[in-house]
Amino acid sequence: MARHKTYDCSAGCPVSATLDVIGGKWKGLILYHLLEGTLRFGELRKRIPDVTQRMLTQHLRELEESGLVHRQVYAEVPPRVEYSLTPQGQTLRGVIAALKSWGETYLGRKTPQQAAPKRRLAAVAGR
Amino acid sequence: MARHKTYDCSAGCPVSATLDVIGGKWKGLILYHLLEGTLRFGELRKRIPDVTQRMLTQHLRELEESGLVHRQVYAEVPPRVEYSLTPQGQTLRGVIAALKSWGETYLGRKTPQQAAPKRRLAAVAGR
DNA sequence: CGGAATCCCTCGGGATACTG
DNA sequence: CAGTATCCCGAGGGATTCCG
């Protein structure tokens, strides 16, 4: 999103800024897996089965532009490209951990499907 | 309408699950502001200047469906609707705090602008 | 005041094919 | 293996208007 979305409340809302950086459809997963160590392009694909190669490439590029991911190309045949987190990327560990932790609790809690709040007869109250 | 994304790696990736819930364009901000207390619709709009009423309503609905936000309607004239976090929504405090904290550091650090890693070596295609 | 309903356009992102 | 390049569609989201 680095260059697409343009709500530049960049200066005012760090919360959004962070979400903008890690909020892509697959960025959270990519970062999560890279936190465990360096991975080749193909390895990332295996770990994130549903991502298309196009999206994986694109998101990796954006993460690279954001300074979170390092891309190491080896001049070999066949080609080899390894992705790893930059020092700055490593600082996301706590954030990702928080997201994961909360997500686990959330998923576990809502499993039974929380009946949709029927708003047609909205709850009314006086005061 | 507009159910959020539906990549149901729901079981496998809590990180994505969380991002799916708070990753909307304005959800982070909405949650952030609601963490400070109950707010009326109009008050939220003022705090998030760039959001349109349509998007604000839509995102609030999704957050409500996710069980994070409570919507309290008062049968008055003129109408009054107050939004607040549910107990479950409150559990996001730590997550939002982490996002905010990281974002502040990130924004501060990248200010000098980390020149794009131009790999325009063989790249010819422009547009 | 706080929406709901319409219109409409952008662009995220999937599928597929080709390449160094 | 690790990408690029195209095509293309549907969701996301802005602006505007109408309503209880």
Short mmCIF file of C-alpha atoms (C1' of nucleotides) in Angstrom, two decimals:
data_model
loop_
_atom_site.label_atom_id
_atom_site.label_comp_id
_atom_site.label_asym_id
_atom_site.label_seq_id
_atom_site.Cartn_x
_atom_site.Cartn_y
_atom_site.Cartn_z
CA MET A 1 0.00 0.00 0.00
CA ALA A 2 2.96 2.14 0.45
CA ARG A 3 2.22 3.96 -2.69
CA HIS A 4 -1.36 3.24 -3.50
CA LYS A 5 -3.50 4.29 -0.62
CA THR A 6 -2.92 7.88 0.05
CA TYR A 7 -4.57 8.81 3.27
CA ASP A 8 -1.51 10.51 4.56
CA CYS A 9 -2.59 10.92 8.08
CA SER A 10 0.93 9.58 8.15
CA ALA A 11 1.85 12.21 10.59
CA GLY A 12 -1.10 11.91 12.84
CA CYS A 13 -2.10 8.34 13.22
CA PRO A 14 0.59 5.79 13.88
CA VAL A 15 -2.07 3.17 14.28
CA SER A 16 -3.14 3.55 10.68
CA ALA A 17 0.41 3.91 9.55
CA THR A 18 1.21 0.52 10.99
CA LEU A 19 -1.90 -1.06 9.56
CA ASP A 20 -1.01 0.43 6.24
CA VAL A 21 2.33 -1.29 6.32
CA ILE A 22 1.28 -4.69 7.60
CA GLY A 23 -2.35 -4.58 6.58
CA GLY A 24 -2.15 -5.98 3.10
CA LYS A 25 -4.03 -9.16 2.50
CA TRP A 26 -0.98 -11.34 2.96
CA LYS A 27 1.58 -9.14 4.64
CA GLY A 28 0.75 -10.32 8.10
CA LEU A 29 1.41 -13.90 7.07
CA ILE A 30 4.54 -13.06 5.20
CA LEU A 31 5.98 -11.20 8.13
CA TYR A 32 4.90 -13.91 10.50
CA HIS A 33 6.75 -16.56 8.56
CA LEU A 34 9.81 -14.45 8.00
CA LEU A 35 10.03 -13.88 11.71
CA GLU A 36 11.00 -17.51 11.96
CA GLY A 37 13.92 -17.04 9.67
CA THR A 38 15.12 -16.45 6.15
CA LEU A 39 13.02 -18.06 3.46
CA ARG A 40 13.25 -18.51 -0.24
CA PHE A 41 10.46 -17.37 -2.48
CA GLY A 42 9.21 -20.88 -3.03
CA GLU A 43 9.33 -21.68 0.64
CA LEU A 44 7.12 -18.74 1.39
CA ARG A 45 4.65 -19.91 -1.20
CA LYS A 46 4.44 -23.29 0.43
CA ARG A 47 3.83 -21.75 3.80
CA ILE A 48 1.10 -19.53 2.44
CA PRO A 49 -0.73 -21.91 0.10
CA ASP A 50 -3.46 -19.57 -1.00
CA VAL A 51 -1.32 -16.68 -2.06
CA THR A 52 -0.66 -16.31 -5.75
CA GLN A 53 2.86 -15.77 -6.92
CA ARG A 54 1.84 -12.39 -8.21
CA MET A 55 0.56 -11.19 -4.88
CA LEU A 56 3.46 -12.68 -3.01
CA THR A 57 5.92 -10.85 -5.21
CA GLN A 58 4.00 -7.63 -4.98
CA HIS A 59 3.66 -7.68 -1.23
CA LEU A 60 7.27 -8.61 -0.76
CA ARG A 61 8.22 -5.63 -2.86
CA GLU A 62 6.12 -3.33 -0.77
CA LEU A 63 7.56 -4.70 2.43
CA GLU A 64 10.98 -4.18 0.96
CA GLU A 65 10.16 -0.61 0.12
CA SER A 66 8.93 -0.13 3.63
CA GLY A 67 12.33 -1.20 4.81
CA LEU A 68 11.08 -4.25 6.65
CA VAL A 69 12.25 -6.99 4.35
CA HIS A 70 15.62 -7.66 2.82
CA ARG A 71 15.85 -9.32 -0.55
CA GLN A 72 18.99 -11.27 -1.27
CA VAL A 73 19.52 -12.39 -4.83
CA TYR A 74 22.10 -15.03 -5.65
CA ALA A 75 23.49 -15.06 -9.14
CA GLU A 76 23.05 -18.74 -9.63
CA VAL A 77 21.32 -21.10 -11.95
CA PRO A 78 18.66 -21.85 -11.12
CA PRO A 79 18.02 -18.51 -9.52
CA ARG A 80 17.77 -18.25 -5.78
CA VAL A 81 16.27 -15.40 -3.85
CA GLU A 82 16.08 -15.28 -0.12
CA TYR A 83 13.92 -13.02 1.93
CA SER A 84 14.59 -12.03 5.47
CA LEU A 85 13.59 -9.33 7.87
CA THR A 86 15.71 -6.26 8.25
CA PRO A 87 16.54 -5.08 11.76
CA GLN A 88 13.59 -2.77 11.49
CA GLY A 89 11.42 -5.64 10.37
CA GLN A 90 12.47 -7.56 13.43
CA THR A 91 11.01 -4.84 15.59
CA LEU A 92 7.62 -6.00 14.42
CA ARG A 93 7.94 -9.20 16.38
CA GLY A 94 6.04 -7.86 19.33
CA VAL A 95 3.29 -6.47 17.16
CA ILE A 96 2.82 -9.68 15.22
CA ALA A 97 2.85 -11.63 18.45
CA ALA A 98 0.12 -9.40 19.81
CA LEU A 99 -1.95 -9.87 16.69
CA LYS A 100 -1.50 -13.60 16.83
CA SER A 101 -2.30 -13.87 20.47
CA TRP A 102 -5.43 -11.80 20.20
CA GLY A 103 -6.51 -13.63 17.08
CA GLU A 104 -6.26 -16.98 18.77
CA THR A 105 -8.44 -15.87 21.62
CA TYR A 106 -10.85 -14.18 19.28
CA LEU A 107 -11.20 -17.18 17.00
CA GLY A 108 -11.68 -19.46 19.92
CA ARG A 109 -14.31 -17.29 21.49
CA LYS A 110 -16.45 -16.59 18.50
CA THR A 111 -16.44 -20.08 17.11
CA PRO A 112 -20.03 -20.78 18.18
CA GLN A 113 -20.97 -17.90 15.96
CA GLN A 114 -22.16 -14.92 17.84
CA ALA A 115 -25.71 -14.38 16.70
CA ALA A 116 -25.87 -11.32 14.53
CA PRO A 117 -27.30 -8.42 16.47
CA LYS A 118 -30.65 -7.75 14.91
CA ARG A 119 -30.72 -4.04 14.62
CA ARG A 120 -34.04 -3.65 12.94
CA LEU A 121 -35.61 -3.39 16.33
CA ALA A 122 -32.71 -1.54 17.67
CA ALA A 123 -32.18 -1.50 21.35
CA VAL A 124 -33.73 1.62 22.68
CA ALA A 125 -33.14 3.34 25.90
CA GLY A 126 -33.99 6.56 27.52
CA ARG A 127 -31.84 8.47 29.84
CA MET B 1 -23.59 -6.26 2.20
CA ALA B 2 -19.91 -5.99 2.12
CA ARG B 3 -19.06 -8.84 4.37
CA HIS B 4 -15.44 -8.54 4.85
CA LYS B 5 -12.90 -10.65 3.15
CA THR B 6 -13.44 -14.32 3.40
CA TYR B 7 -10.14 -16.07 3.15
CA ASP B 8 -11.00 -18.62 5.74
CA CYS B 9 -7.60 -19.49 6.93
CA SER B 10 -9.65 -18.70 9.97
CA ALA B 11 -8.45 -21.81 11.64
CA GLY B 12 -4.84 -21.48 10.77
CA CYS B 13 -3.75 -17.93 10.95
CA PRO B 14 -4.83 -15.83 13.88
CA VAL B 15 -2.58 -13.09 12.63
CA SER B 16 -4.67 -12.69 9.51
CA ALA B 17 -7.84 -13.13 11.43
CA THR B 18 -6.96 -10.17 13.58
CA LEU B 19 -5.92 -8.08 10.63
CA ASP B 20 -9.15 -8.98 8.95
CA VAL B 21 -11.08 -7.61 11.89
CA ILE B 22 -9.12 -4.44 12.51
CA GLY B 23 -7.52 -4.02 9.13
CA GLY B 24 -10.20 -2.06 7.37
CA LYS B 25 -9.20 1.32 6.12
CA TRP B 26 -10.62 3.10 9.14
CA LYS B 27 -11.17 0.43 11.72
CA GLY B 28 -7.91 1.01 13.46
CA LEU B 29 -8.78 4.65 13.98
CA ILE B 30 -12.30 3.91 15.05
CA LEU B 31 -11.15 1.41 17.62
CA TYR B 32 -8.43 3.73 18.75
CA HIS B 33 -10.84 6.52 19.46
CA LEU B 34 -13.43 4.31 21.06
CA LEU B 35 -10.80 3.03 23.43
CA GLU B 36 -10.89 6.46 24.99
CA GLY B 37 -14.56 6.19 25.70
CA THR B 38 -18.06 6.19 24.31
CA LEU B 39 -18.61 8.45 21.35
CA ARG B 40 -21.53 9.55 19.28
CA PHE B 41 -21.55 9.08 15.56
CA GLY B 42 -20.85 12.71 14.91
CA GLU B 43 -18.06 12.82 17.42
CA LEU B 44 -16.35 9.98 15.68
CA ARG B 45 -16.62 11.80 12.40
CA LYS B 46 -14.94 14.83 13.87
CA ARG B 47 -12.12 12.73 15.22
CA ILE B 48 -11.60 11.06 11.88
CA PRO B 49 -12.00 13.97 9.48
CA ASP B 50 -11.31 12.12 6.26
CA VAL B 51 -13.77 9.32 6.71
CA THR B 52 -17.06 9.58 4.87
CA GLN B 53 -20.25 8.92 6.73
CA ARG B 54 -20.86 5.92 4.55
CA MET B 55 -17.56 4.29 5.40
CA LEU B 56 -17.87 5.16 9.05
CA THR B 57 -21.28 3.56 9.24
CA GLN B 58 -20.17 0.52 7.32
CA HIS B 59 -17.08 -0.09 9.39
CA LEU B 60 -18.96 0.44 12.61
CA ARG B 61 -21.45 -2.18 11.48
CA GLU B 62 -18.71 -4.65 10.76
CA LEU B 63 -17.07 -4.01 14.08
CA GLU B 64 -20.44 -4.53 15.68
CA GLU B 65 -20.89 -7.81 13.88
CA SER B 66 -17.46 -8.82 15.03
CA GLY B 67 -18.66 -8.28 18.55
CA LEU B 68 -16.19 -5.53 19.30
CA VAL B 69 -18.44 -2.52 19.27
CA HIS B 70 -21.72 -1.82 20.99
CA ARG B 71 -24.27 0.42 19.39
CA GLN B 72 -26.66 2.22 21.66
CA VAL B 73 -29.60 3.98 20.07
CA TYR B 74 -31.60 6.53 22.00
CA ALA B 75 -35.16 7.16 20.92
CA GLU B 76 -34.90 10.87 20.95
CA VAL B 77 -35.32 13.75 18.63
CA PRO B 78 -32.93 14.52 17.24
CA PRO B 79 -31.61 10.97 17.16
CA ARG B 80 -28.62 10.02 19.22
CA VAL B 81 -26.48 6.98 18.75
CA GLU B 82 -23.55 6.16 20.90
CA TYR B 83 -20.81 3.73 20.14
CA SER B 84 -18.64 2.02 22.66
CA LEU B 85 -16.41 -1.00 22.89
CA THR B 86 -17.77 -4.26 24.19
CA PRO B 87 -15.74 -6.14 26.78
CA GLN B 88 -14.26 -8.11 23.94
CA GLY B 89 -13.47 -4.92 22.12
CA GLN B 90 -11.64 -3.71 25.18
CA THR B 91 -9.30 -6.66 24.90
CA LEU B 92 -7.90 -4.99 21.82
CA ARG B 93 -6.34 -2.27 23.88
CA GLY B 94 -2.99 -3.98 24.01
CA VAL B 95 -3.01 -4.68 20.31
CA ILE B 96 -3.89 -1.14 19.36
CA ALA B 97 -1.28 0.15 21.75
CA ALA B 98 1.32 -2.05 20.11
CA LEU B 99 0.32 -0.81 16.68
CA LYS B 100 0.46 2.78 17.82
CA SER B 101 3.77 2.41 19.53
CA TRP B 102 5.40 0.70 16.61
CA GLY B 103 3.90 3.18 14.17
CA GLU B 104 5.32 6.11 16.05
CA THR B 105 8.79 4.67 15.98
CA TYR B 106 8.43 3.67 12.36
CA LEU B 107 7.21 7.06 11.24
CA GLY B 108 9.95 8.76 13.14
CA ARG B 109 12.66 6.53 11.80
CA LYS B 110 11.79 6.55 8.17
CA THR B 111 11.37 10.28 7.94
CA PRO B 112 14.69 10.79 6.12
CA GLN B 113 13.15 8.58 3.52
CA GLN B 114 14.84 5.32 2.81
CA ALA B 115 15.55 5.72 -0.88
CA ALA B 116 13.72 3.11 -2.83
CA PRO B 117 16.03 0.17 -3.53
CA LYS B 118 15.92 0.77 -7.22
CA ARG B 119 16.43 -2.52 -8.92
CA ARG B 120 15.94 -0.94 -12.27
CA LEU B 121 18.72 -3.05 -13.64
CA ALA B 122 17.11 -5.10 -16.30
CA ALA B 123 13.73 -3.64 -15.83
CA VAL B 124 12.76 -1.92 -18.99
CA ALA B 125 9.05 -1.98 -18.85
CA GLY B 126 7.73 1.33 -17.84
CA ARG B 127 4.28 2.69 -18.19
"C1'" DC C 1 -28.71 13.62 13.71
"C1'" DG C 2 -27.66 9.42 11.89
"C1'" DG C 3 -28.29 6.90 8.73
"C1'" DA C 4 -29.94 4.18 4.05
"C1'" DA C 5 -30.00 4.04 -0.88
"C1'" DT C 6 -27.78 5.12 -5.58
"C1'" DC C 7 -24.40 5.96 -8.72
"C1'" DC C 8 -20.01 5.11 -10.30
"C1'" DC C 9 -15.20 4.63 -10.65
"C1'" DT C 10 -10.80 3.00 -8.89
"C1'" DC C 11 -7.73 -0.75 -7.92
"C1'" DG C 12 -6.79 -4.87 -5.37
"C1'" DG C 13 -5.93 -9.06 -6.69
"C1'" DG C 14 -6.94 -13.75 -9.16
"C1'" DA C 15 -5.90 -16.57 -13.47
"C1'" DT C 16 -2.99 -17.33 -17.02
"C1'" DA C 17 0.99 -17.07 -20.06
"C1'" DC C 18 5.67 -15.93 -20.94
"C1'" DT C 19 10.88 -15.24 -19.60
"C1'" DG C 20 15.88 -14.86 -17.83
"C1'" DC D 1 13.19 -20.95 -9.67
"C1'" DA D 2 11.58 -16.60 -9.41
"C1'" DG D 3 9.80 -13.58 -11.34
"C1'" DT D 4 7.06 -10.12 -15.39
"C1'" DA D 5 3.37 -9.00 -18.27
"C1'" DT D 6 -1.74 -9.00 -19.45
"C1'" DC D 7 -6.36 -9.48 -18.97
"C1'" DC D 8 -10.16 -8.85 -16.28
"C1'" DC D 9 -13.60 -8.84 -12.63
"C1'" DG D 10 -15.66 -7.69 -8.28
"C1'" DA D 11 -15.19 -5.52 -3.94
"C1'" DG D 12 -13.98 -1.16 -1.76
"C1'" DG D 13 -14.97 3.12 -1.16
"C1'" DG D 14 -16.08 8.30 -2.52
"C1'" DA D 15 -19.92 11.68 -3.59
"C1'" DT D 16 -24.50 12.72 -3.52
"C1'" DT D 17 -29.34 12.40 -2.42
"C1'" DC D 18 -33.21 10.97 0.30
"C1'" DC D 19 -35.43 9.52 4.85
"C1'" DG D 20 -37.28 8.76 9.98
#
